[in-house]
Coordinates of C-alpha atoms and ligand atoms in Angstrom, one line a residue:
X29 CA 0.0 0.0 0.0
X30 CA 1.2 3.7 -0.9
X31 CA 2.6 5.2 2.3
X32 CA 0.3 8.2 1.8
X33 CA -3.2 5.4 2.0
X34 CA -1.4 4.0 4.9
X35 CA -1.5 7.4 7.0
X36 CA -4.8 8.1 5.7
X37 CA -6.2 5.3 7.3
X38 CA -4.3 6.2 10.9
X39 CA -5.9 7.5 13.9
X40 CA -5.4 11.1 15.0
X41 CA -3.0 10.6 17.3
X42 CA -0.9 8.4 15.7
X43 CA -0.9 10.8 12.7
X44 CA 0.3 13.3 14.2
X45 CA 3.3 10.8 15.4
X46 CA 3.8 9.9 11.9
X47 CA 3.9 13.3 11.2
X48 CA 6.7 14.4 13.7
X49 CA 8.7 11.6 12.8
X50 CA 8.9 12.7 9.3
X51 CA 9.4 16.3 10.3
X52 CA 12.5 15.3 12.0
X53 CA 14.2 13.0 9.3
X54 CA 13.4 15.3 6.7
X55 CA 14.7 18.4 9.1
X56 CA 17.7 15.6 9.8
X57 CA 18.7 15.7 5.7
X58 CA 17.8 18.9 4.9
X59 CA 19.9 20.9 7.5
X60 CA 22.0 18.0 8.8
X61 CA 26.1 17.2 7.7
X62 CA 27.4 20.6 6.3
X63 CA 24.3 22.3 5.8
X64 CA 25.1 25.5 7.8
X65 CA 28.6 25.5 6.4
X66 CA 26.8 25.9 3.1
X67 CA 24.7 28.5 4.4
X68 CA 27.5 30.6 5.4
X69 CA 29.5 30.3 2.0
X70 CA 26.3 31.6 0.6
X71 CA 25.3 34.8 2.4
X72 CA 29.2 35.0 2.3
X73 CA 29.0 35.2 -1.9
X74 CA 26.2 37.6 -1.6
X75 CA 28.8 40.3 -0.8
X76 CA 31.1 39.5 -3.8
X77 CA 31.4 41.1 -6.8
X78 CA 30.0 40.0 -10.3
X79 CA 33.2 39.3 -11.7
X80 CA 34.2 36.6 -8.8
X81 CA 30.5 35.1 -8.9
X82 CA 31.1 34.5 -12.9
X83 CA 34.7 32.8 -12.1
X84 CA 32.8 30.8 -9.3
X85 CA 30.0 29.5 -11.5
X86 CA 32.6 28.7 -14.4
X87 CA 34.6 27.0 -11.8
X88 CA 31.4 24.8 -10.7
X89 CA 30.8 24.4 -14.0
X90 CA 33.6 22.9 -15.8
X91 CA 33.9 20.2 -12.7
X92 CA 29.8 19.3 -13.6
X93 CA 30.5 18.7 -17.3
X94 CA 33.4 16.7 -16.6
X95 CA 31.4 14.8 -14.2
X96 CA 28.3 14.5 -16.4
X97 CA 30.1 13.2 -19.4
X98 CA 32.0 10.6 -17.8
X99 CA 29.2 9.2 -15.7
X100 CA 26.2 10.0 -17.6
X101 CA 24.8 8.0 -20.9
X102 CA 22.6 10.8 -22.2
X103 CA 25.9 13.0 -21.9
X104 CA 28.7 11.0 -23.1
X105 CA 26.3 10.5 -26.4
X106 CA 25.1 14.1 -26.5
X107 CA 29.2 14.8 -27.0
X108 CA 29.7 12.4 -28.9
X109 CA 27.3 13.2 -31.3
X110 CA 28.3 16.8 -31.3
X111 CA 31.8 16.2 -31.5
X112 CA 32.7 17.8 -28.5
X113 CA 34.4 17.1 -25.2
X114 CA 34.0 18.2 -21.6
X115 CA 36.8 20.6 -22.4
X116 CA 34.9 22.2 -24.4
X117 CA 32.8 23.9 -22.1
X118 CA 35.3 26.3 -20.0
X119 CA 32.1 28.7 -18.7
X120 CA 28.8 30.1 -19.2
X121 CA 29.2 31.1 -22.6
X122 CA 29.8 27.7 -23.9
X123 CA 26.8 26.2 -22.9
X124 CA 25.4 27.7 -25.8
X125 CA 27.0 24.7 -28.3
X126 CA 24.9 22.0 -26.3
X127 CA 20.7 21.9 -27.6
X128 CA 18.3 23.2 -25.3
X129 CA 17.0 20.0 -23.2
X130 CA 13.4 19.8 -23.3
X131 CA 11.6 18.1 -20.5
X132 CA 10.0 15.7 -22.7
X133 CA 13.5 14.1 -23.4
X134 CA 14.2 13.6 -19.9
X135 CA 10.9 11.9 -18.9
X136 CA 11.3 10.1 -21.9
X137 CA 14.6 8.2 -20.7
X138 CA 15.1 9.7 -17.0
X139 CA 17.6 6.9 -15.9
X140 CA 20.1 7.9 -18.7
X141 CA 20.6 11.1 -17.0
X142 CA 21.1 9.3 -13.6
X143 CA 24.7 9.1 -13.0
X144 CA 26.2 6.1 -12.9
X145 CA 27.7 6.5 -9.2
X146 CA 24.5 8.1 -7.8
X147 CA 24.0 5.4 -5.4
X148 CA 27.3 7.0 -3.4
X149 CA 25.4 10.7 -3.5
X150 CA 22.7 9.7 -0.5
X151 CA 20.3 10.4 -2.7
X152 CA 16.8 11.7 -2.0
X153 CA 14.0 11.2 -4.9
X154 CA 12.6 14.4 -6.3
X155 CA 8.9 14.6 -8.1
X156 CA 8.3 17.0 -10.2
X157 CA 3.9 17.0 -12.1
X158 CA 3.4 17.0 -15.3
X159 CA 1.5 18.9 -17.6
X160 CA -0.2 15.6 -19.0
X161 CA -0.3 13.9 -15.5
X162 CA 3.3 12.4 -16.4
X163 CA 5.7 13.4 -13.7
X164 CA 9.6 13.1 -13.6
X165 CA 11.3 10.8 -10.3
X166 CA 15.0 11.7 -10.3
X167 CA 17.7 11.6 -7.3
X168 CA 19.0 14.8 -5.5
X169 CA 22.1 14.3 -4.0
X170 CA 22.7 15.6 -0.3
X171 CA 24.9 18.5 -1.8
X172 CA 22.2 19.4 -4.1
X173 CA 19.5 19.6 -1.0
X174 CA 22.0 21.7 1.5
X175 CA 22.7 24.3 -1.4
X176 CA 19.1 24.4 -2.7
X177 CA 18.0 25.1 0.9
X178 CA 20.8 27.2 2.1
X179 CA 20.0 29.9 -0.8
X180 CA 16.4 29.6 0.2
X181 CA 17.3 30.1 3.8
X182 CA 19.7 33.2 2.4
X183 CA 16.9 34.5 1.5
X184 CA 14.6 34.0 4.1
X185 CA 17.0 35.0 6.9
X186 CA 17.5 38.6 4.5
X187 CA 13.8 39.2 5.2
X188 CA 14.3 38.8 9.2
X189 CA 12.9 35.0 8.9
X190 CA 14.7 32.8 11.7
X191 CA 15.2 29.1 11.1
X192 CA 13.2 29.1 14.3
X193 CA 10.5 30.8 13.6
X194 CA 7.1 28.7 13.7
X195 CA 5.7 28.9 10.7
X196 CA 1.9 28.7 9.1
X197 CA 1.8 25.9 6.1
X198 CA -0.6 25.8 3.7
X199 CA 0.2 23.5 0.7
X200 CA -0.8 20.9 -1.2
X201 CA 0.0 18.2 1.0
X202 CA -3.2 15.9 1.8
X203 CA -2.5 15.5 5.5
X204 CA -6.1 15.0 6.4
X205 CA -8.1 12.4 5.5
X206 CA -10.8 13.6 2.9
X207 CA -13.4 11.9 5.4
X208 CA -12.9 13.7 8.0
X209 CA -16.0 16.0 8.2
X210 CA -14.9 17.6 11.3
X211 CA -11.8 20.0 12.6
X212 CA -8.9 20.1 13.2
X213 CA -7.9 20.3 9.4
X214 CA -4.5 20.5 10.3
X215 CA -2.0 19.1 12.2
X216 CA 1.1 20.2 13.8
X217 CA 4.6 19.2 12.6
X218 CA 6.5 20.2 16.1
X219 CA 10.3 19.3 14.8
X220 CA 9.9 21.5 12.2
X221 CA 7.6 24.5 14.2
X222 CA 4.6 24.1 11.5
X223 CA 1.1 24.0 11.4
X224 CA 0.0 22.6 8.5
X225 CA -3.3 23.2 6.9
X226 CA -5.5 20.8 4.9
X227 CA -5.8 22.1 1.1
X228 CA -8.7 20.0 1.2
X229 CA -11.0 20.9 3.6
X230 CA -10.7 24.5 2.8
X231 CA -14.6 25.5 2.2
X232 CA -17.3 27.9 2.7
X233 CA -18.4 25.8 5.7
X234 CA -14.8 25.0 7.5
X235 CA -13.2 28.6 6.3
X236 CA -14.0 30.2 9.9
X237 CA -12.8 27.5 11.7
X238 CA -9.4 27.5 9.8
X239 CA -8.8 31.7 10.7
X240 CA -9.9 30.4 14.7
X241 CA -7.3 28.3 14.5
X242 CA -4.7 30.7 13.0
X243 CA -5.6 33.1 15.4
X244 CA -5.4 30.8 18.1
X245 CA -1.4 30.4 17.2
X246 CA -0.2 33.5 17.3
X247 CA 1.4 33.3 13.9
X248 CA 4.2 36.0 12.2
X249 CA 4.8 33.8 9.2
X250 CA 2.7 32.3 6.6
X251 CA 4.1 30.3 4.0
X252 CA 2.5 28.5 0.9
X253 CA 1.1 28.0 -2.2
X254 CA -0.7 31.6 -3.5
X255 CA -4.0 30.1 -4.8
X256 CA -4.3 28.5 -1.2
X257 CA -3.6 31.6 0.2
X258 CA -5.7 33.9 -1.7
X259 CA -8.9 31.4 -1.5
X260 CA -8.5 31.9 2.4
X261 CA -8.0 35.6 2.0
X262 CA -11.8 35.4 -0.3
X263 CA -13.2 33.4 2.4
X264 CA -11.7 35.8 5.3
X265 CA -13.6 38.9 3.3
X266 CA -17.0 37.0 2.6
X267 CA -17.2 36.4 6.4
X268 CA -16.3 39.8 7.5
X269 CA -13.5 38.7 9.4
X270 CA -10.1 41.0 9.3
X271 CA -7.0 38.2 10.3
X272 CA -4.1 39.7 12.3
X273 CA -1.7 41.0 10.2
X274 CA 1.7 38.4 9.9
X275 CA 5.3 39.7 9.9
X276 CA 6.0 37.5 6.5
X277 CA 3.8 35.6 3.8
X278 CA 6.3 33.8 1.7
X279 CA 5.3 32.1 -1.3
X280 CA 5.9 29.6 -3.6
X281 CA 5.1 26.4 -6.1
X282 CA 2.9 28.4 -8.1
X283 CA 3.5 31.6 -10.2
X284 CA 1.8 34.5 -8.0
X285 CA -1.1 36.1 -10.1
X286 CA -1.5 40.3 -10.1
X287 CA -5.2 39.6 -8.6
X288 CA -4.0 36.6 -5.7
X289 CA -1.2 39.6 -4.6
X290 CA -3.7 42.0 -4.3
X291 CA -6.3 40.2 -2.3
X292 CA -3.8 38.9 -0.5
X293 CA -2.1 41.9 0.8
X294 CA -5.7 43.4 1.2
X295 CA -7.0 40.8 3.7
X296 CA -3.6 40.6 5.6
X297 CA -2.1 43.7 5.1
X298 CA 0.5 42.5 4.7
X299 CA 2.7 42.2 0.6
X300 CA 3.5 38.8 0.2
X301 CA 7.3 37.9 -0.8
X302 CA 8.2 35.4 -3.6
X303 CA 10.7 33.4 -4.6
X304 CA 11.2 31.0 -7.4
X305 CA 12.6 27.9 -8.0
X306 CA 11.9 24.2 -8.9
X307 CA 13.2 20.3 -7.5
X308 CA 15.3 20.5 -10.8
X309 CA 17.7 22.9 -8.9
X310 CA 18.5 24.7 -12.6
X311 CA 17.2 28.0 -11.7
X312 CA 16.5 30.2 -8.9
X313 CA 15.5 33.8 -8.1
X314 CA 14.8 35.7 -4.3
X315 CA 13.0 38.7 -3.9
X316 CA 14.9 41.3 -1.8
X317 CA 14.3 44.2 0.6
X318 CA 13.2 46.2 -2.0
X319 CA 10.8 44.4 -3.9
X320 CA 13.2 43.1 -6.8
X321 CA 13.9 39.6 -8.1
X322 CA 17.0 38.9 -8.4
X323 CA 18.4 35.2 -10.3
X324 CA 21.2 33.9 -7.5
X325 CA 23.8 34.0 -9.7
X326 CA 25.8 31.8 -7.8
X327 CA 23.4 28.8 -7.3
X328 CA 23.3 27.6 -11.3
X329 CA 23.4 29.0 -14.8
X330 CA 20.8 30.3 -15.9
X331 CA 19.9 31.1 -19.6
X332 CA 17.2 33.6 -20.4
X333 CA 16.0 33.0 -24.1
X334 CA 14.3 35.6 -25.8
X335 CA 10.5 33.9 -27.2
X336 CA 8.7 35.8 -29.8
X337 CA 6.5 38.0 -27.7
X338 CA 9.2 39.9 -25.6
X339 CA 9.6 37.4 -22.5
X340 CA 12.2 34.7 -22.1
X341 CA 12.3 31.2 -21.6
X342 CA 13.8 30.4 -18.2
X343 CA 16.9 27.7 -19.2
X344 CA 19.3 26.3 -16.3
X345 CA 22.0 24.3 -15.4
X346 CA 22.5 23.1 -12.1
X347 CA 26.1 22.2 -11.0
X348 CA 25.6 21.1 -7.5
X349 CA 23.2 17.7 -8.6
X350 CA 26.0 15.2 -9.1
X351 CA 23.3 12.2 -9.6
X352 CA 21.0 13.8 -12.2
X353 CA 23.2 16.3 -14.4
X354 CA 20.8 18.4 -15.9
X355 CA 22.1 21.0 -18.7
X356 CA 20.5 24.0 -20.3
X357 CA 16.8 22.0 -19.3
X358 CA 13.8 24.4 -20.4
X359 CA 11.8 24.8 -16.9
X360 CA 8.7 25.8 -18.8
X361 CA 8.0 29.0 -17.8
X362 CA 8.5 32.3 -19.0
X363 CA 10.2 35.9 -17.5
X364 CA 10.6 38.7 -18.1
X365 CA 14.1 40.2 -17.5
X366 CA 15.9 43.5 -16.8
X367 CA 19.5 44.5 -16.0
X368 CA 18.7 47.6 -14.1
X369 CA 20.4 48.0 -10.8
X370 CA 18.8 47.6 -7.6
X371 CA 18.6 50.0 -4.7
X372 CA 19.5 47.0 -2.1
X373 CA 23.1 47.1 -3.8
X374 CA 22.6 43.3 -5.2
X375 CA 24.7 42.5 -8.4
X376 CA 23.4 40.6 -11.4
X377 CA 20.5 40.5 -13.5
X378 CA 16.5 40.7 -12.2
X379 CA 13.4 39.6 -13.4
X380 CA 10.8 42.0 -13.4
X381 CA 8.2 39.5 -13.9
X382 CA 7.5 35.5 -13.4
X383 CA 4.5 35.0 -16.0
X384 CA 4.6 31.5 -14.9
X385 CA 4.1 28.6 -17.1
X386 CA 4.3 28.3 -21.2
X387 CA 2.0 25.6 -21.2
X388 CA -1.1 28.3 -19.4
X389 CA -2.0 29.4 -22.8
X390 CA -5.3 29.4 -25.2
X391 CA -5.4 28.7 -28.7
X392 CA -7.8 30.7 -30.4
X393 CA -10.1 29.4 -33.6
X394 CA -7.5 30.0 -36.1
X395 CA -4.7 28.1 -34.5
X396 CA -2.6 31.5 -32.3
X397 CA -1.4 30.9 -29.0
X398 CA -2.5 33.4 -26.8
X399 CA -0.6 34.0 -23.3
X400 CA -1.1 35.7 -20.1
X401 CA -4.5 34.5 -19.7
X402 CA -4.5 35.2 -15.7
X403 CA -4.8 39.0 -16.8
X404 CA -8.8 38.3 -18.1
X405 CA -9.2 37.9 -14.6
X406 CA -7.6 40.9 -13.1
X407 CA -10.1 43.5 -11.6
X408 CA -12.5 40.4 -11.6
X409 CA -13.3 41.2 -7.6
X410 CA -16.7 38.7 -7.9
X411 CA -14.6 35.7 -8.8
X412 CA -12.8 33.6 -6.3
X413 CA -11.4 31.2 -8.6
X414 CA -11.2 30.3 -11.9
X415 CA -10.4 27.3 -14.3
X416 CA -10.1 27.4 -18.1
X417 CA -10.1 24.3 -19.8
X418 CA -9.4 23.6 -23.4
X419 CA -9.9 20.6 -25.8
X420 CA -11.3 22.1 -29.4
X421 CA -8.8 25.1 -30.4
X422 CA -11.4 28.3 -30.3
X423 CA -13.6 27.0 -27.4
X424 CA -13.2 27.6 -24.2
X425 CA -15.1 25.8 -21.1
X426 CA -14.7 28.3 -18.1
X427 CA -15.1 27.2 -14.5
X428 CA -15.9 30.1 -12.2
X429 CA -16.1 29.9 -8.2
X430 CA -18.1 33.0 -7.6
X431 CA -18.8 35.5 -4.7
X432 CA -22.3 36.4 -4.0
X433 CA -21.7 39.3 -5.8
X434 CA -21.9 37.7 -9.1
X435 CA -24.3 39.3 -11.2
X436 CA -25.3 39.2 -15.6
X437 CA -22.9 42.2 -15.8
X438 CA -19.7 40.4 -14.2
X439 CA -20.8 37.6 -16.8
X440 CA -20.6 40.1 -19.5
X441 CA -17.6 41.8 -18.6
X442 CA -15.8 38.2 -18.1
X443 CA -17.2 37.6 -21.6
X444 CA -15.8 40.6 -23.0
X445 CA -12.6 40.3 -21.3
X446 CA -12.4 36.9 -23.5
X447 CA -13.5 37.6 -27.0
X448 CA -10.6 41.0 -27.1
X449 CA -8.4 38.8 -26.2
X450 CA -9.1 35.8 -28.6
X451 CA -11.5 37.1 -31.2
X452 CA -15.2 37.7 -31.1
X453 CA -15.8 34.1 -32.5
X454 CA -14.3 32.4 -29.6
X455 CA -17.0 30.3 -27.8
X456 CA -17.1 30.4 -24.2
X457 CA -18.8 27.9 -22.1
X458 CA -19.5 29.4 -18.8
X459 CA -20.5 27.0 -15.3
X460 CA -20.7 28.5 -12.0
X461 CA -18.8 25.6 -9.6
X462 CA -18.8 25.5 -6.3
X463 CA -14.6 24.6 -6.0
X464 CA -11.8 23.7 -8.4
X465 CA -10.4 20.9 -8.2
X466 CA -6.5 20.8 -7.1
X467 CA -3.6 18.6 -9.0
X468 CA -2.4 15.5 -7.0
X469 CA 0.1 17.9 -5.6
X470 CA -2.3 20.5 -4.5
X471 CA -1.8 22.9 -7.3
X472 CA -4.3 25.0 -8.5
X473 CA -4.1 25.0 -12.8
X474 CA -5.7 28.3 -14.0
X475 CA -5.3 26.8 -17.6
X476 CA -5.9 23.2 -18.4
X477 CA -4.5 22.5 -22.1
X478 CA -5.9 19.5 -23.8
X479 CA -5.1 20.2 -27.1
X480 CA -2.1 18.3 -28.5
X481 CA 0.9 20.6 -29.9
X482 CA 0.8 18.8 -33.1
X483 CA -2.8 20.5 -33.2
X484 CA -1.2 24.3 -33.3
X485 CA 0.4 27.0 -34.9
X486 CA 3.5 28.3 -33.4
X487 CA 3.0 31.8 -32.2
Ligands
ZN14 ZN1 17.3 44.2 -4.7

C-alpha cells in the first residue's frame, strides 16, 4: 500500500506521530552534515562582486561537465554526437554549443541522465507534475538539498525569517483524511515548528474555523502556495473577518497572479514575498528588501532566451546535482528580464516578472497561442477562482467559483474580457462551480490545455 493510504487510514494521534517523525528525518537531511557551512559560504558570496561570482559559477561548471560526461549515458552520447568534449565547455558562454534539453527528453529516458555513481550521493528522490499527469522521479544528491536550501534560507534569513520561527503551512500536501468531516484540518509538525493546513478541507463551511485556529497560534509567518492563500483571504472577506496581520507571507510552487497579490495583501495587510525555483535545482530567483527579483547567480546558470512575444524562456543548469546532471533544461516557464540596478546594492541580472508557465496558454479558432490569460481575470473582484479548460482550439469551457456578488454584468464583462483577447468568434462555455479541483500535488491549474501541440500554430 502507498505510504500516503497508509497514513490516511491512521488515527489522529498516531498521525500526528507519523507526522513528527517525518518532520525530524526530513529536518535531519535537509539541515544535517554541512548544511550551515553551506549557508555561510552563501550569504558570504552575496557580498562579492560579479566578476568573482562569474569565475565561481565557471569554476562549478567545468567540474559538472566533466562529471556529467563521464558518468552519464545521455551525456557522453550528447558529446559524442556533437563532437565535442568536456573541455569544451570552460564557462557560461559555452553552454550555448549544447541543444536546449526539453523536459520531454528527460521523462522520456530519465535513468540515462542518472549518473552512474548516484548510489554513493545519498540520494533523496525528487517529483516534479506534469503537464499531461506524467511526472519526472529523479535523485537529489545531499549537496544538491544543502545548497538548494541554504540559498532559500539566504533569502529568508534577509527578510528577518529565523530558522526558528514557527511557521503557518498551507500546501498541497493531503494530510487530512478527505473523510474527516470535522476539525482540526491540520496538524502540527512540532520538529519542524509548522502547522500545516489541509488544502482539502478549505470550504465555505470549515473557512471560519481555519482563521480560529490561525488566530489561536499567534502566527508572524505564513508560507504557501498563492491560490491556497488567496482562497483563504476570499473566504476571510466573505465572512467579514479581518486576520491579524503576519510579519512575513512567503510564497511559492505556483507563479503568483497580479489579482492573488492584491487580495492577498488586502485581507492581511500585509505584501506577500516570492521566490522561485523548482526540484530540478536549474534556476533560482529571491525577492529582496526592495521588492526586486533577483536570479542567484551563484546557485546555477541560468539562460534567459528571448520567445517571440518579448519574454524569455527560463533555461538552467545546475552544477551542484551530481546524480541527475541536468544542462540547459527548459523549466517551462516564462520571465521577463531587466538588468537595471537595484537600490538593495545586489549585483546581477533581475526579473521584473514571473508570468509562470508556457503551457497556461489558449489557442484561439485559427490556431494563435495566446498567453497571459490570468490578466482576463484581473479587476474580476466577484470571482474567487477560476479554471479554463481547453480541448477544441477556439472553445473555451470556463469554470468560475463566484462571490455572492456575481451578477449578468460580471458575466458580461468576463465575456468581453475573452473575445478582445481571442477574437469575437471564440465560444465560451461558462458554469458556476462550487470549487476547483486541485492537481495531485495540491496545485491550482488556472489553464488546463488539452489540445495536442501537433494540433497548433506556433505563435
Ligand atoms: Zn534588490
Amino acid at each position: 500500500m502507498h505510504r500516503e493510504a497508509i497514513y490516511q487510514r491512521l488515527p489522529q494521534w498516531l498521525q500526528a506521530v507519523a507526522i513528527n517523525l517525518e518532520g525530524a528525518r526530513v529536518r535531519r537531511r535537509r539541515y544535517g552534515g554541512d548544511f550551515r557551512e553551506r549557508l555561510a559560504a552563501a550569504i558570504a558570496r552575496q557580498a562579492w562582486p560579479p566578476e568573482r561570482i562569474a569565475a565561481y559559477r565557471d569554476t562549478q561548471l567545468r567540474a559538472f561537465v566533466q562529471h556529467a560526461v563521464a558518468s552519464t549515458p545521455h551525456w557522453r552520447d550528447q558529446f559524442a554526437a556533437l563532437r565535442l568534449t568536456a573541455d569544451d565547455v570552460r564557462g557560461h558562454a559555452d553552454l550555448a554549443q549544447l541543444p536546449i534539453l526539453d523536459k520531454e527528453t528527460v521523462r522520456r529516458e530519465p535513468k540515462r541522465f542518472v549518473a552512474e555513481n548516484a548510489a554513493s550521493m545519498r540520494c533523496a528522490t525528487a517529483h516534479t507534475s506534469g503537464t499531461t499527469g506524467a511526472g519526472l522521479v529523479f535523485p537529489v544528491s545531499r549537496r544538491a538539498e544543502h545548497e538548494q536550501w541554504a540559498t532559500w534560507w539566504r533569502y529568508r534569513l534577509a527578510h528577518g525569517i529565523g530558522v526558528q520561527e514557527p511557521c503557518l503551512y498551507f500546501g498541497g500536501r493531503s494530510l487530512v483524511p478527505l473523510s474527516q468531516t470535522s476539525p482540526p484540518y491540520w496538524r502540527l509538525n512540532s520538529s519542524s515548528h509548522q502547522l500545516m493546513f489541509s488544502a482539502y478541507h478549505l470550504t465555505d463551511d470549515t473557512a471560519g474555523e481555519y482563521l480560529d485556529a490561525m488566530d489561536a497560534s499567534g502566527y508572524r509567518w505564513i508560507h504557501g502556495y498563492p491560490s491556497q492563500i488567496a482562497l483563504l483571504a476570499a473566504h476571510a472577506e466573505r465572512l467579514g473577518r479581518r486576520p491579524r496581520a503576519p510579519r512575513w507571507i512567503t510564497l511559492g510552487a505556483e507563479s503568483l497572479m497580479p489579482a492573488q497579490r492584491e487580495i492577498i495583501t488586502r485581507v492581511f495587510g500585509t505584501a506577500p514575498l516570492q521566490h522561485y525555483g523548482m526540484a530540478e535545482g536549474v534556476a533560482n530567483v529571491s525577492q529582496c528588501e526592495r521588492g526586486s527579483l533577483h536570479v542567484d547567480e551563484d546557485f546555477s546558470c541560468v539562460e534567459f532566451i528571448p520567445a517571440p512575444d518579448g519574454r524569455c524562456r527560463v533555461v538552467g543548469t545546475n552544477f551542484t546535482n551530481w546524480a541527475f546532471p541536468l544542462l540547459r533544461y527548459d523549466v517551462g516557464d516564462l520571465a521577463r528580464v531587466s538588468d537595471s540596478a537595484c537600490a538593495c546594492g545586489r549585483r546581477g541580472r533581475r526579473v521584473e516578472e514571473l508570468d509562470g508557465r508556457i503551457e497556461d496558454y489558449l489557442v484561439t479558432a485559427r490556431g494563435v497561442r495566446v498567453g497571459r490569460i490570468d490578466h482576463v481575470f484581473k479587476d474580476m473582484e466577484a470571482i474567487v477562482e477560476a479554471q479554463v479548460i481547453q480541448e477544441v482550439p477556439g472553445v473555451l469551457q470556463v469554470q468560475v467559483v463566484a462571490r455572492s456578488t456575481w451578477t449578468d454584468e460580471e458575466e458580461r464583462r468576463l465575456r468581453s474580457e475573452f473575445a478582445t483577447r481571442l477574437g469575437s468568434d471564440a465560444v465560451l462555455e461558462l458554469r458556476l462551480v462550487p470549487a476547483i479541483p486541485r492537481t495531485s500535488s495540491g496545485k491550482l491549474r488556472l489553464v488546463v490545455q488539452r489540445i495536442p501541440d501537433a494540433q497548433l500554430v506556433r505563435g
